[in-house]
Amino acid sequence: MTYASLPPELADHERKWIRVAADLSRAFAETAAQFDDAAEIPVANLKALHAAGLDAFFLPASLGGGGGSALAFGEVVRLISAGDPSTACIWVMHVGAAVGLSLRTTDNLGTFYADEYLAGKRFANALTEPAGGSAFLLPQQAAEPVDGGFRLSGSKRFVSGCEIADYLVLNVLIDNQPTFFGVIPDETVKFIPVWDTLGLRASRSQLVSFEGTLLRAEHRSRPPLPGDPNPIGAGLAPLSLGIADAALKALIAHARARIVPTTGEPLAKLQWVQFAVAEASTKLEAAIAYTRQALRQIDAGTAEPLLLLRAKLLANEVAREIGQLGISVGGATGFLRSSPIQRHFRDAQAGGLMAYSIETSKSFIGQALLEAEEVQS
Ligand SMILES: Cc1cc2nc3c(=O)[nH]c(=O)nc-3n(C[C@H](O)[C@H](O)[C@H](O)COP(=O)(O)OP(=O)(O)OC[C@H]3O[C@@H](n4cnc5c(N)ncnc54)[C@H](O)[C@@H]3O)c2cc1C
């Protein structure tokens, strides 16, 4: 991405933050393979994002933050993801959990969570249930009323960055209604290391068990309302776009460098490679344009409900497609663990699994069109 290709309506101070993210992304790219190999959380990267001021910039101004737009957030996530998608995954979840919890607990706790976030404390989302899958907003586990709040015995899984989190956002059934809480992990909260995965290995999205954990009444959050800032919704398409950027860059570098023995020319001179790269980059540009449009409409408060789902779907699919093309162009060389091509292919699978998955998104979009009262053209 060049700065000239940034959306023109971004404010100057937002461009400054995007430049900061671009510099950090280059540094993150240097160590991404090591963190992936070790399946280790890139803690230094997350600290660098905080120290640079990016965490604070995306907290709403009403809570003492910089009030960065969803459009700017998307650009920053895409850049970070191109450098190290596990860092971007944990960071999107961190910003989303902190912004949501800060906004929705002000009646009880004032700016407690916002202050903790600005001070560098870490947040994670414990929403997905083992039996619930993609239906992460519809918990099936109930908490029992006790003095001071509610008690939960159960588990959540795929909680990105949970092992370094100071606070978890958790949802449970109270009086049969999905209800959110902020939880400070204590000795009743255990992390079970299930995260030995194909891709996004350094996000360490583990299983978390709660053994009689107290959900404190004052840390109960109001439900999310339409129009609330939603950094996770805004960040999931750019997470895949960044992986697609990195995958395309790696396969182009390989196609330029690898000489075809029978022609004596680089792979890049083969017409099938040129056609495939043209198609892939055009689909990527389309997904980027659609995502930016969706984020602009989020900022303007005019987004229709399916917009972000469509953006995520396009971005998830183009990332997978380019990841697969990398394997074709890369040949056995790209298949080696030492090649970035295989890592991008593996990472590209993850976005389409994250809620809402590619299939769930298609179900929602298809149902909305096929079951709408009036046929839409
Ligand atoms: C890298 C990564 C990071 C994650 N981080 C977090 C996190 O920080 N916090 C958190 O709470 N969760 C997180 N998740 C969980 C994620 O959001 C999903 O909830 C989870 O991936 C669902 O997995 P599952 O095995 O339960 O899938 P299932 O729901 O069992 O799905 C299995 C298959 O069925 C399809 N399917 C399921 N429901 C439908 C439907 N209604 N219509 C059509 N098809 C359907 C799916 O698309 C999939 O193909 C993360 C997941 C990944 C991969």
mmCIF file of N, CA, C and O and ligand atoms in Angstrom, residues 85-86 89-90 92-94 123-136 156-162 169 171 195 197 199-201 203-206 232 236 239 312 320 347 349-364 367, ligand 1:
data_model
loop_
_atom_site.group_PDB
_atom_site.id
_atom_site.type_symbol
_atom_site.label_atom_id
_atom_site.label_comp_id
_atom_site.label_asym_id
_atom_site.label_seq_id
_atom_site.Cartn_x
_atom_site.Cartn_y
_atom_site.Cartn_z
ATOM 1 N N PRO A 85 0.098 -11.225 11.279
ATOM 2 C CA PRO A 85 -1.356 -11.327 11.491
ATOM 3 C C PRO A 85 -1.750 -11.807 12.883
ATOM 4 O O PRO A 85 -2.847 -11.492 13.348
ATOM 5 N N SER A 86 -0.878 -12.548 13.562
ATOM 6 C CA SER A 86 -1.225 -12.957 14.935
ATOM 7 C C SER A 86 -1.250 -11.733 15.848
ATOM 8 O O SER A 86 -2.129 -11.599 16.708
ATOM 9 N N CYS A 89 -4.456 -9.975 15.058
ATOM 10 C CA CYS A 89 -5.620 -10.685 15.600
ATOM 11 C C CYS A 89 -5.793 -10.354 17.086
ATOM 12 O O CYS A 89 -6.879 -9.963 17.538
ATOM 13 N N ILE A 90 -4.710 -10.480 17.848
ATOM 14 C CA ILE A 90 -4.805 -10.205 19.295
ATOM 15 C C ILE A 90 -5.138 -8.733 19.513
ATOM 16 O O ILE A 90 -5.932 -8.383 20.395
ATOM 17 N N VAL A 92 -6.793 -6.577 17.515
ATOM 18 C CA VAL A 92 -8.205 -6.270 17.192
ATOM 19 C C VAL A 92 -9.102 -6.704 18.353
ATOM 20 O O VAL A 92 -9.997 -5.963 18.784
ATOM 21 N N MET A 93 -8.831 -7.900 18.884
ATOM 22 C CA MET A 93 -9.648 -8.400 19.998
ATOM 23 C C MET A 93 -9.447 -7.522 21.247
ATOM 24 O O MET A 93 -10.402 -7.237 21.979
ATOM 25 N N HIS A 94 -8.216 -7.103 21.463
ATOM 26 C CA HIS A 94 -7.881 -6.255 22.616
ATOM 27 C C HIS A 94 -8.610 -4.904 22.518
ATOM 28 O O HIS A 94 -9.302 -4.486 23.453
ATOM 29 N N PHE A 123 -6.697 -6.675 27.252
ATOM 30 C CA PHE A 123 -8.071 -7.167 27.236
ATOM 31 C C PHE A 123 -8.208 -8.297 26.202
ATOM 32 O O PHE A 123 -7.532 -8.291 25.178
ATOM 33 N N ALA A 124 -9.116 -9.239 26.504
ATOM 34 C CA ALA A 124 -9.412 -10.311 25.537
ATOM 35 C C ALA A 124 -10.902 -10.637 25.605
ATOM 36 O O ALA A 124 -11.571 -10.326 26.599
ATOM 37 N N ASN A 125 -11.394 -11.281 24.544
ATOM 38 C CA ASN A 125 -12.821 -11.627 24.435
ATOM 39 C C ASN A 125 -13.032 -13.107 24.674
ATOM 40 O O ASN A 125 -12.580 -13.928 23.860
ATOM 41 N N ALA A 126 -13.741 -13.449 25.747
ATOM 42 C CA ALA A 126 -14.068 -14.850 26.014
ATOM 43 C C ALA A 126 -15.548 -15.037 25.699
ATOM 44 O O ALA A 126 -16.396 -15.010 26.596
ATOM 45 N N LEU A 127 -15.857 -15.207 24.431
ATOM 46 C CA LEU A 127 -17.257 -15.254 23.998
ATOM 47 C C LEU A 127 -17.655 -16.621 23.442
ATOM 48 O O LEU A 127 -18.736 -17.128 23.727
ATOM 49 N N THR A 128 -16.766 -17.233 22.648
ATOM 50 C CA THR A 128 -17.131 -18.487 21.978
ATOM 51 C C THR A 128 -17.224 -19.627 22.990
ATOM 52 O O THR A 128 -16.313 -19.828 23.788
ATOM 53 N N GLU A 129 -18.324 -20.384 22.914
ATOM 54 C CA GLU A 129 -18.478 -21.547 23.805
ATOM 55 C C GLU A 129 -18.204 -22.831 23.038
ATOM 56 O O GLU A 129 -18.460 -22.895 21.826
ATOM 57 N N PRO A 130 -17.697 -23.853 23.727
ATOM 58 C CA PRO A 130 -17.409 -25.105 23.026
ATOM 59 C C PRO A 130 -18.610 -25.625 22.233
ATOM 60 O O PRO A 130 -18.460 -26.089 21.108
ATOM 61 N N ALA A 131 -19.802 -25.508 22.801
ATOM 62 C CA ALA A 131 -20.963 -26.041 22.084
ATOM 63 C C ALA A 131 -21.590 -25.008 21.151
ATOM 64 O O ALA A 131 -22.433 -25.346 20.326
ATOM 65 N N GLY A 132 -21.176 -23.764 21.300
ATOM 66 C CA GLY A 132 -21.898 -22.692 20.599
ATOM 67 C C GLY A 132 -21.325 -22.305 19.252
ATOM 68 O O GLY A 132 -22.022 -21.736 18.413
ATOM 69 N N GLY A 133 -20.042 -22.620 19.015
ATOM 70 C CA GLY A 133 -19.415 -22.305 17.732
ATOM 71 C C GLY A 133 -19.575 -20.850 17.353
ATOM 72 O O GLY A 133 -19.359 -19.959 18.175
ATOM 73 N N SER A 134 -20.004 -20.654 16.116
ATOM 74 C CA SER A 134 -20.087 -19.306 15.566
ATOM 75 C C SER A 134 -21.104 -18.416 16.288
ATOM 76 O O SER A 134 -21.042 -17.193 16.156
ATOM 77 N N ALA A 135 -22.020 -19.015 17.019
ATOM 78 C CA ALA A 135 -23.075 -18.213 17.666
ATOM 79 C C ALA A 135 -22.520 -17.582 18.940
ATOM 80 O O ALA A 135 -23.023 -17.803 20.046
ATOM 81 N N PHE A 136 -21.472 -16.774 18.766
ATOM 82 C CA PHE A 136 -20.731 -16.266 19.932
ATOM 83 C C PHE A 136 -21.505 -15.220 20.720
ATOM 84 O O PHE A 136 -21.154 -14.910 21.841
ATOM 85 N N LYS A 156 -14.926 -21.182 27.881
ATOM 86 C CA LYS A 156 -14.981 -20.440 26.609
ATOM 87 C C LYS A 156 -13.759 -20.867 25.823
ATOM 88 O O LYS A 156 -12.723 -21.212 26.408
ATOM 89 N N ARG A 157 -13.845 -20.805 24.513
ATOM 90 C CA ARG A 157 -12.642 -21.240 23.784
ATOM 91 C C ARG A 157 -12.270 -20.302 22.650
ATOM 92 O O ARG A 157 -13.062 -19.452 22.254
ATOM 93 N N PHE A 158 -11.058 -20.520 22.194
ATOM 94 C CA PHE A 158 -10.465 -19.710 21.120
ATOM 95 C C PHE A 158 -10.345 -18.245 21.551
ATOM 96 O O PHE A 158 -10.699 -17.334 20.797
ATOM 97 N N VAL A 159 -9.863 -18.016 22.773
ATOM 98 C CA VAL A 159 -9.784 -16.658 23.326
ATOM 99 C C VAL A 159 -8.393 -16.087 23.014
ATOM 100 O O VAL A 159 -7.411 -16.368 23.711
ATOM 101 N N SER A 160 -8.319 -15.323 21.937
ATOM 102 C CA SER A 160 -7.016 -14.824 21.456
ATOM 103 C C SER A 160 -6.332 -13.987 22.523
ATOM 104 O O SER A 160 -6.938 -13.059 23.078
ATOM 105 N N GLY A 161 -5.078 -14.311 22.799
ATOM 106 C CA GLY A 161 -4.282 -13.514 23.723
ATOM 107 C C GLY A 161 -4.716 -13.629 25.175
ATOM 108 O O GLY A 161 -4.315 -12.815 26.012
ATOM 109 N N CYS A 162 -5.503 -14.676 25.519
ATOM 110 C CA CYS A 162 -6.056 -14.741 26.888
ATOM 111 C C CYS A 162 -4.966 -14.833 27.955
ATOM 112 O O CYS A 162 -5.122 -14.323 29.062
ATOM 113 N N VAL A 169 -13.619 -10.018 28.536
ATOM 114 C CA VAL A 169 -15.042 -9.722 28.319
ATOM 115 C C VAL A 169 -15.719 -11.071 28.107
ATOM 116 O O VAL A 169 -15.293 -11.851 27.255
ATOM 117 N N ASN A 171 -19.580 -13.346 28.089
ATOM 118 C CA ASN A 171 -21.046 -13.279 28.088
ATOM 119 C C ASN A 171 -21.642 -14.598 28.582
ATOM 120 O O ASN A 171 -21.121 -15.671 28.276
ATOM 121 N N TRP A 195 -4.296 -24.668 21.731
ATOM 122 C CA TRP A 195 -4.031 -23.916 20.493
ATOM 123 C C TRP A 195 -2.751 -24.378 19.795
ATOM 124 O O TRP A 195 -1.731 -23.688 19.794
ATOM 125 N N THR A 197 -2.211 -24.993 16.197
ATOM 126 C CA THR A 197 -3.043 -24.824 14.997
ATOM 127 C C THR A 197 -2.231 -24.768 13.716
ATOM 128 O O THR A 197 -1.014 -24.635 13.723
ATOM 129 N N GLY A 199 -2.776 -22.198 11.414
ATOM 130 C CA GLY A 199 -2.428 -20.803 11.143
ATOM 131 C C GLY A 199 -2.688 -19.908 12.346
ATOM 132 O O GLY A 199 -3.213 -20.362 13.365
ATOM 133 N N LEU A 200 -2.296 -18.640 12.218
ATOM 134 C CA LEU A 200 -2.384 -17.668 13.328
ATOM 135 C C LEU A 200 -1.948 -18.312 14.646
ATOM 136 O O LEU A 200 -2.580 -18.137 15.692
ATOM 137 N N ARG A 201 -0.851 -19.040 14.551
ATOM 138 C CA ARG A 201 -0.401 -19.832 15.702
ATOM 139 C C ARG A 201 -0.006 -18.950 16.888
ATOM 140 O O ARG A 201 -0.198 -19.316 18.037
ATOM 141 N N SER A 203 -1.342 -16.330 17.880
ATOM 142 C CA SER A 203 -2.453 -15.654 18.587
ATOM 143 C C SER A 203 -2.823 -16.416 19.861
ATOM 144 O O SER A 203 -3.523 -15.888 20.710
ATOM 145 N N ARG A 204 -2.374 -17.667 19.975
ATOM 146 C CA ARG A 204 -2.613 -18.482 21.181
ATOM 147 C C ARG A 204 -4.035 -18.300 21.727
ATOM 148 O O ARG A 204 -4.258 -17.829 22.844
ATOM 149 N N SER A 205 -4.989 -18.705 20.886
ATOM 150 C CA SER A 205 -6.419 -18.519 21.220
ATOM 151 C C SER A 205 -6.904 -19.753 21.984
ATOM 152 O O SER A 205 -7.520 -20.665 21.420
ATOM 153 N N GLN A 206 -6.596 -19.771 23.271
ATOM 154 C CA GLN A 206 -6.770 -20.994 24.079
ATOM 155 C C GLN A 206 -8.192 -21.197 24.598
ATOM 156 O O GLN A 206 -9.032 -20.305 24.531
ATOM 157 N N ILE A 232 -14.120 -4.791 16.588
ATOM 158 C CA ILE A 232 -13.916 -6.158 16.087
ATOM 159 C C ILE A 232 -14.607 -6.316 14.729
ATOM 160 O O ILE A 232 -14.006 -6.804 13.766
ATOM 161 N N LEU A 236 -12.143 -7.218 11.276
ATOM 162 C CA LEU A 236 -11.979 -8.592 10.778
ATOM 163 C C LEU A 236 -11.705 -8.656 9.278
ATOM 164 O O LEU A 236 -10.907 -9.489 8.827
ATOM 165 N N LEU A 239 -8.073 -7.621 8.708
ATOM 166 C CA LEU A 239 -7.152 -8.675 9.151
ATOM 167 C C LEU A 239 -6.838 -9.616 7.978
ATOM 168 O O LEU A 239 -5.682 -9.959 7.719
ATOM 169 N N LYS A 312 -16.294 -8.766 5.101
ATOM 170 C CA LYS A 312 -15.504 -9.852 5.718
ATOM 171 C C LYS A 312 -15.448 -11.054 4.783
ATOM 172 O O LYS A 312 -14.392 -11.657 4.576
ATOM 173 N N ARG A 320 -7.758 -16.374 1.130
ATOM 174 C CA ARG A 320 -7.568 -17.813 0.885
ATOM 175 C C ARG A 320 -7.132 -18.059 -0.557
ATOM 176 O O ARG A 320 -6.263 -18.892 -0.831
ATOM 177 N N ASP A 347 -2.039 -18.922 7.391
ATOM 178 C CA ASP A 347 -2.723 -17.826 8.091
ATOM 179 C C ASP A 347 -4.014 -17.427 7.376
ATOM 180 O O ASP A 347 -4.997 -17.024 8.007
ATOM 181 N N GLN A 349 -6.232 -19.128 6.114
ATOM 182 C CA GLN A 349 -7.413 -19.970 6.396
ATOM 183 C C GLN A 349 -8.210 -19.432 7.591
ATOM 184 O O GLN A 349 -9.407 -19.683 7.718
ATOM 185 N N ALA A 350 -7.534 -18.701 8.489
ATOM 186 C CA ALA A 350 -8.145 -18.411 9.795
ATOM 187 C C ALA A 350 -9.316 -17.429 9.723
ATOM 188 O O ALA A 350 -10.338 -17.623 10.391
ATOM 189 N N GLY A 351 -9.163 -16.371 8.906
ATOM 190 C CA GLY A 351 -10.204 -15.333 8.876
ATOM 191 C C GLY A 351 -11.579 -15.897 8.563
ATOM 192 O O GLY A 351 -12.586 -15.493 9.148
ATOM 193 N N GLY A 352 -11.615 -16.857 7.663
ATOM 194 C CA GLY A 352 -12.898 -17.440 7.250
ATOM 195 C C GLY A 352 -13.514 -18.351 8.294
ATOM 196 O O GLY A 352 -14.688 -18.719 8.188
ATOM 197 N N LEU A 353 -12.725 -18.725 9.309
ATOM 198 C CA LEU A 353 -13.256 -19.537 10.417
ATOM 199 C C LEU A 353 -13.786 -18.657 11.535
ATOM 200 O O LEU A 353 -14.661 -19.062 12.299
ATOM 201 N N MET A 354 -13.194 -17.460 11.638
ATOM 202 C CA MET A 354 -13.574 -16.569 12.745
ATOM 203 C C MET A 354 -14.994 -16.060 12.520
ATOM 204 O O MET A 354 -15.395 -15.790 11.388
ATOM 205 N N ALA A 355 -15.729 -15.939 13.606
ATOM 206 C CA ALA A 355 -17.143 -15.562 13.494
ATOM 207 C C ALA A 355 -17.293 -14.127 12.961
ATOM 208 O O ALA A 355 -16.536 -13.255 13.372
ATOM 209 N N TYR A 356 -18.241 -13.914 12.089
ATOM 210 C CA TYR A 356 -19.023 -14.967 11.467
ATOM 211 C C TYR A 356 -18.235 -15.613 10.335
ATOM 212 O O TYR A 356 -17.723 -14.901 9.461
ATOM 213 N N SER A 357 -18.229 -16.953 10.349
ATOM 214 C CA SER A 357 -17.457 -17.704 9.354
ATOM 215 C C SER A 357 -17.975 -17.412 7.947
ATOM 216 O O SER A 357 -19.087 -16.873 7.777
ATOM 217 N N ILE A 358 -17.182 -17.820 6.963
ATOM 218 C CA ILE A 358 -17.599 -17.639 5.566
ATOM 219 C C ILE A 358 -18.986 -18.247 5.350
ATOM 220 O O ILE A 358 -19.881 -17.610 4.763
ATOM 221 N N GLU A 359 -19.181 -19.466 5.863
ATOM 222 C CA GLU A 359 -20.452 -20.156 5.595
ATOM 223 C C GLU A 359 -21.608 -19.474 6.331
ATOM 224 O O GLU A 359 -22.706 -19.309 5.775
ATOM 225 N N THR A 360 -21.360 -19.065 7.600
ATOM 226 C CA THR A 360 -22.426 -18.395 8.352
ATOM 227 C C THR A 360 -22.766 -17.058 7.683
ATOM 228 O O THR A 360 -23.941 -16.696 7.567
ATOM 229 N N SER A 361 -21.739 -16.348 7.243
ATOM 230 C CA SER A 361 -21.994 -15.061 6.573
ATOM 231 C C SER A 361 -22.838 -15.280 5.324
ATOM 232 O O SER A 361 -23.799 -14.543 5.066
ATOM 233 N N LYS A 362 -22.497 -16.322 4.557
ATOM 234 C CA LYS A 362 -23.277 -16.592 3.342
ATOM 235 C C LYS A 362 -24.719 -16.949 3.704
ATOM 236 O O LYS A 362 -25.654 -16.549 3.008
ATOM 237 N N SER A 363 -24.890 -17.705 4.803
ATOM 238 C CA SER A 363 -26.252 -18.057 5.229
ATOM 239 C C SER A 363 -27.048 -16.800 5.538
ATOM 240 O O SER A 363 -28.188 -16.646 5.078
ATOM 241 N N PHE A 364 -26.432 -15.887 6.311
ATOM 242 C CA PHE A 364 -27.154 -14.658 6.689
ATOM 243 C C PHE A 364 -27.505 -13.835 5.451
ATOM 244 O O PHE A 364 -28.627 -13.350 5.308
ATOM 245 N N GLN A 367 -30.082 -15.737 3.249
ATOM 246 C CA GLN A 367 -31.427 -15.720 3.848
ATOM 247 C C GLN A 367 -32.052 -14.343 3.720
ATOM 248 O O GLN A 367 -33.243 -14.217 3.424
HETATM 249 C C1 LIG B 1 -7.747 -17.340 14.815
HETATM 250 C C2 LIG B 1 -9.008 -17.343 15.623
HETATM 251 C C3 LIG B 1 -9.141 -16.410 16.644
HETATM 252 C C4 LIG B 1 -10.319 -16.391 17.419
HETATM 253 N N1 LIG B 1 -10.407 -15.503 18.457
HETATM 254 C C5 LIG B 1 -11.499 -15.509 19.254
HETATM 255 C C6 LIG B 1 -11.574 -14.659 20.408
HETATM 256 O O1 LIG B 1 -10.646 -13.881 20.701
HETATM 257 N N2 LIG B 1 -12.665 -14.734 21.201
HETATM 258 C C7 LIG B 1 -13.701 -15.601 20.924
HETATM 259 O O2 LIG B 1 -14.671 -15.603 21.688
HETATM 260 N N3 LIG B 1 -13.667 -16.420 19.840
HETATM 261 C C8 LIG B 1 -12.591 -16.396 19.010
HETATM 262 N N4 LIG B 1 -12.517 -17.259 17.929
HETATM 263 C C9 LIG B 1 -13.647 -18.167 17.675
HETATM 264 C C10 LIG B 1 -14.414 -17.811 16.388
HETATM 265 O O3 LIG B 1 -14.942 -16.514 16.443
HETATM 266 C C11 LIG B 1 -15.522 -18.823 16.130
HETATM 267 O O4 LIG B 1 -16.451 -18.773 17.152
HETATM 268 C C12 LIG B 1 -14.977 -20.213 16.001
HETATM 269 O O5 LIG B 1 -13.943 -20.194 15.057
HETATM 270 C C13 LIG B 1 -16.040 -21.191 15.611
HETATM 271 O O6 LIG B 1 -15.395 -22.468 15.567
HETATM 272 P P1 LIG B 1 -16.156 -23.851 15.748
HETATM 273 O O7 LIG B 1 -15.152 -24.932 15.617
HETATM 274 O O8 LIG B 1 -16.978 -23.815 16.990
HETATM 275 O O9 LIG B 1 -17.060 -23.830 14.450
HETATM 276 P P2 LIG B 1 -18.535 -24.346 14.248
HETATM 277 O O10 LIG B 1 -19.473 -23.246 14.650
HETATM 278 O O11 LIG B 1 -18.681 -25.694 14.842
HETATM 279 O O12 LIG B 1 -18.588 -24.445 12.656
HETATM 280 C C14 LIG B 1 -18.232 -25.627 11.920
HETATM 281 C C15 LIG B 1 -18.646 -25.400 10.474
HETATM 282 O O13 LIG B 1 -20.057 -25.160 10.397
HETATM 283 C C16 LIG B 1 -20.298 -23.909 9.779
HETATM 284 N N5 LIG B 1 -21.450 -23.247 10.445
HETATM 285 C C17 LIG B 1 -21.647 -23.072 11.779
HETATM 286 N N6 LIG B 1 -22.785 -22.379 11.993
HETATM 287 C C18 LIG B 1 -23.318 -22.134 10.774
HETATM 288 C C19 LIG B 1 -24.495 -21.462 10.317
HETATM 289 N N7 LIG B 1 -25.350 -20.905 11.177
HETATM 290 N N8 LIG B 1 -24.700 -21.371 8.986
HETATM 291 C C20 LIG B 1 -23.826 -21.916 8.105
HETATM 292 N N9 LIG B 1 -22.715 -22.579 8.469
HETATM 293 C C21 LIG B 1 -22.462 -22.682 9.785
HETATM 294 C C22 LIG B 1 -19.016 -23.103 9.969
HETATM 295 O O14 LIG B 1 -18.862 -22.138 8.949
HETATM 296 C C23 LIG B 1 -17.967 -24.186 9.825
HETATM 297 O O15 LIG B 1 -17.773 -24.465 8.450
HETATM 298 C C24 LIG B 1 -11.361 -17.305 17.145
HETATM 299 C C25 LIG B 1 -11.222 -18.231 16.100
HETATM 300 C C26 LIG B 1 -10.056 -18.266 15.351
HETATM 301 C C27 LIG B 1 -9.933 -19.266 14.234
#
